[in-house]
Coordinates of C-alpha atoms in Angstrom, one line a residue:
M264 CA 77.0 -68.6 17.5
H265 CA 76.7 -73.1 18.4
L266 CA 74.4 -74.8 20.2
D267 CA 74.5 -78.6 20.6
A268 CA 71.1 -80.4 20.7
D269 CA 69.5 -83.7 22.1
S270 CA 69.2 -86.0 19.2
E271 CA 67.4 -88.6 21.6
H272 CA 64.4 -86.0 21.9
E273 CA 64.5 -84.6 18.5
Q274 CA 61.3 -84.9 16.0
P275 CA 60.9 -85.2 12.3
L276 CA 58.8 -82.8 10.7
S277 CA 57.0 -83.9 7.8
G278 CA 55.8 -80.1 6.9
G279 CA 57.6 -78.1 3.9
N280 CA 59.6 -79.3 1.3
V281 CA 62.6 -80.1 2.2
N282 CA 64.0 -83.1 3.3
E283 CA 66.1 -84.1 7.3
V284 CA 64.4 -81.3 9.2
V285 CA 63.7 -81.8 12.5
R286 CA 62.0 -80.2 15.6
S287 CA 64.1 -79.5 19.0
G288 CA 62.9 -78.2 21.9
D289 CA 61.2 -74.9 20.3
T290 CA 63.9 -75.0 17.3
V291 CA 63.9 -76.6 13.6
R292 CA 67.3 -78.1 12.8
R293 CA 68.2 -78.1 9.2
S294 CA 70.8 -78.9 7.1
A295 CA 73.0 -75.9 6.4
G296 CA 74.6 -74.2 3.5
P297 CA 77.1 -71.8 1.9
W298 CA 73.5 -69.7 2.2
T299 CA 73.1 -70.3 5.4
P300 CA 75.8 -67.1 6.9
T301 CA 73.6 -65.0 4.3
V302 CA 70.0 -66.2 4.5
H303 CA 70.4 -66.0 8.6
A304 CA 71.5 -62.4 7.7
W305 CA 68.7 -60.8 5.5
L306 CA 66.4 -63.2 8.5
A307 CA 67.1 -60.5 11.5
W308 CA 67.6 -58.1 8.9
V309 CA 63.4 -58.5 8.6
R310 CA 62.7 -59.5 11.7
A311 CA 64.5 -56.5 13.4
H312 CA 63.0 -54.7 10.7
G313 CA 59.2 -55.5 13.4
V314 CA 58.1 -58.7 10.4
L315 CA 57.9 -61.7 13.0
T316 CA 56.1 -63.9 9.6
V317 CA 59.9 -64.8 9.1
P318 CA 61.8 -67.5 11.2
A319 CA 64.0 -66.5 13.9
P320 CA 68.1 -67.1 12.9
L321 CA 70.0 -69.3 16.0
G322 CA 73.0 -70.2 14.3
V323 CA 74.5 -73.4 13.6
D324 CA 74.9 -77.0 16.1
G325 CA 77.9 -79.0 16.6
R326 CA 76.6 -81.0 13.8
G327 CA 76.3 -77.8 11.6
R328 CA 72.5 -78.3 11.1
E329 CA 71.3 -74.1 10.8
I330 CA 69.1 -73.5 14.0
L331 CA 65.6 -72.0 13.3
S332 CA 63.3 -70.9 15.9
W333 CA 59.8 -73.3 15.8
T334 CA 56.6 -71.8 14.5
P335 CA 53.7 -73.3 16.2
G336 CA 50.6 -74.7 13.8
E337 CA 50.1 -76.7 11.0
T338 CA 51.6 -76.7 7.0
A339 CA 49.3 -78.0 4.0
S340 CA 51.6 -80.5 3.6
G341 CA 49.7 -83.8 1.4
P342 CA 45.8 -83.5 1.0
H343 CA 46.2 -79.4 1.4
A344 CA 43.4 -78.5 4.4
A345 CA 40.8 -76.4 2.8
W346 CA 42.0 -73.1 4.8
V347 CA 45.0 -73.1 1.7
W348 CA 42.1 -72.0 -1.1
A349 CA 40.0 -69.7 1.5
R350 CA 39.9 -67.0 0.4
R351 CA 41.1 -65.0 3.4
T352 CA 44.5 -67.3 3.2
R353 CA 45.1 -65.3 -0.5
L354 CA 44.5 -61.7 1.3
E355 CA 46.8 -63.6 5.0
V356 CA 49.4 -64.3 2.5
G357 CA 49.4 -60.9 0.6
A358 CA 49.2 -58.6 3.2
M359 CA 52.2 -61.0 4.8
L360 CA 54.5 -61.2 1.6
R361 CA 54.1 -57.3 1.4
A362 CA 55.5 -57.0 4.7
V363 CA 58.5 -59.0 4.3
H364 CA 59.6 -56.7 0.4
D365 CA 59.0 -54.1 1.9
V366 CA 61.5 -54.3 4.8
S367 CA 63.8 -56.2 2.4
A368 CA 64.1 -53.8 0.0
G369 CA 67.1 -52.5 2.7
F370 CA 69.1 -55.8 2.8
S371 CA 72.4 -55.3 1.6
T372 CA 73.5 -57.9 -0.5
V373 CA 77.4 -57.2 -0.3
G374 CA 79.0 -60.2 -0.6
A375 CA 75.8 -62.2 -0.2
T376 CA 75.4 -65.9 -1.0
W377 CA 72.5 -67.0 -2.2
R378 CA 71.3 -70.6 -2.7
S379 CA 68.6 -69.4 -6.3
A380 CA 69.5 -67.4 -8.0
V381 CA 69.0 -63.9 -8.6
H382 CA 66.3 -62.5 -11.1
E383 CA 66.3 -58.2 -12.2
P384 CA 64.8 -56.3 -11.9
A385 CA 66.4 -56.7 -8.0
E386 CA 63.6 -54.9 -6.3
V387 CA 63.4 -57.0 -3.4
I388 CA 64.5 -60.3 -1.4
C389 CA 62.1 -62.4 -2.7
L390 CA 61.3 -66.3 -1.1
N391 CA 61.2 -68.2 -4.0
D392 CA 58.7 -71.1 -3.1
V393 CA 56.0 -69.0 -1.6
A394 CA 53.4 -72.1 -1.6
P395 CA 50.3 -74.1 0.3
Y396 CA 54.0 -76.3 2.2
N397 CA 55.4 -73.1 3.3
L398 CA 53.1 -71.1 5.2
V399 CA 52.0 -72.4 9.0
H400 CA 48.2 -71.7 10.0
D401 CA 47.3 -71.9 13.6
G402 CA 43.7 -73.0 12.9
E403 CA 42.5 -69.4 12.6
R404 CA 45.1 -67.5 10.1
V405 CA 48.3 -67.4 8.3
V406 CA 51.1 -66.8 11.0
G407 CA 54.4 -67.3 9.1
F408 CA 56.5 -68.8 6.2
I409 CA 58.9 -71.3 6.5
D410 CA 62.3 -73.1 4.6
V411 CA 62.9 -69.3 3.2
D412 CA 66.4 -70.3 2.5
M413 CA 65.5 -70.7 -0.8
A414 CA 65.7 -66.6 -1.1
S415 CA 67.2 -64.8 -3.2
P416 CA 67.1 -61.0 -4.8
G417 CA 64.3 -60.3 -7.6
P418 CA 61.7 -58.8 -8.3
R419 CA 58.2 -58.4 -6.5
A420 CA 56.3 -59.6 -9.8
W421 CA 58.2 -63.1 -8.8
D422 CA 57.1 -64.2 -5.4
L423 CA 53.2 -62.7 -6.4
A424 CA 52.8 -64.4 -9.5
Y425 CA 54.5 -68.0 -8.2
L426 CA 51.9 -67.3 -5.5
A427 CA 49.2 -66.4 -6.5
Y428 CA 49.5 -69.7 -8.7
R429 CA 50.1 -72.1 -5.9
I430 CA 47.1 -71.2 -4.2
C431 CA 44.7 -69.5 -6.8
G432 CA 44.4 -73.7 -8.6
W433 CA 46.9 -73.6 -11.2
C434 CA 49.2 -75.8 -10.4
E435 CA 48.8 -78.9 -12.3
D436 CA 50.1 -80.7 -8.0
S437 CA 47.7 -78.4 -6.5
P438 CA 45.1 -80.6 -4.8
A439 CA 42.2 -78.3 -4.9
P440 CA 39.1 -79.8 -4.0
D441 CA 36.8 -80.5 -6.4
D442 CA 34.7 -77.5 -5.7
V443 CA 37.4 -74.6 -6.2
T444 CA 37.4 -73.3 -9.6
P445 CA 41.0 -72.5 -11.1
A446 CA 40.6 -68.5 -11.3
A447 CA 40.4 -66.8 -13.3
T448 CA 43.0 -63.4 -15.3
D449 CA 39.8 -61.3 -14.3
N450 CA 38.8 -63.0 -11.2
P451 CA 37.6 -60.9 -8.3
E452 CA 39.6 -63.4 -6.3
L453 CA 42.2 -63.0 -7.9
R454 CA 42.5 -59.0 -8.0
G455 CA 42.0 -59.4 -4.3
H456 CA 45.4 -61.5 -4.2
A457 CA 47.2 -58.8 -5.6
A458 CA 45.1 -55.8 -3.9
M459 CA 45.6 -56.9 -0.7
Y460 CA 49.5 -57.0 -1.7
R461 CA 49.1 -53.4 -2.6
R462 CA 47.9 -52.2 0.5
D463 CA 49.4 -51.8 4.7
A464 CA 49.9 -55.8 7.0
D465 CA 48.1 -53.9 9.4
R466 CA 45.1 -52.9 7.6
L467 CA 44.4 -57.0 6.9
S468 CA 40.7 -57.7 8.8

């Protein structure tokens, strides 16, 4: 599907972790690649199975850019917002990630082209870059993932470990507030992060 966009009404976006991405109305336009058809098919599969925390794939426009649905809210680009370090965020994102993984386990990868390498065991489709700059917060809670073009098959633990690295204060470039101490391996907050992944997403409260 090809849709045209009026470049005069495009708004450059600073969130996420990519260049040359713009908002046009209720859509996001960004450069496509050989992996785009596979990623769009995967996104459609995930959403068709009731998980709406990933963007809806809407085809390509007349300039060959991919079109995705716009997710209202803020991302943690630049100095990270306080919500990034909140315990609730770890619980919310753990549940969201589990839901995406669970439905993607049934996605057929026959003939697929991925931007990122496939990591064994290929249990699910991993997002591969679950970090604050790729999360959308609506002012109350985390509501979605963005910039999912790096997705590829891999083990569940791959995404979960990287997410913990990015939001538990371990990452060297994480601008954590002074009062946030990196989680130790036996920290109850880290255990809670993993525990929420193990639960059903609808048990989040």
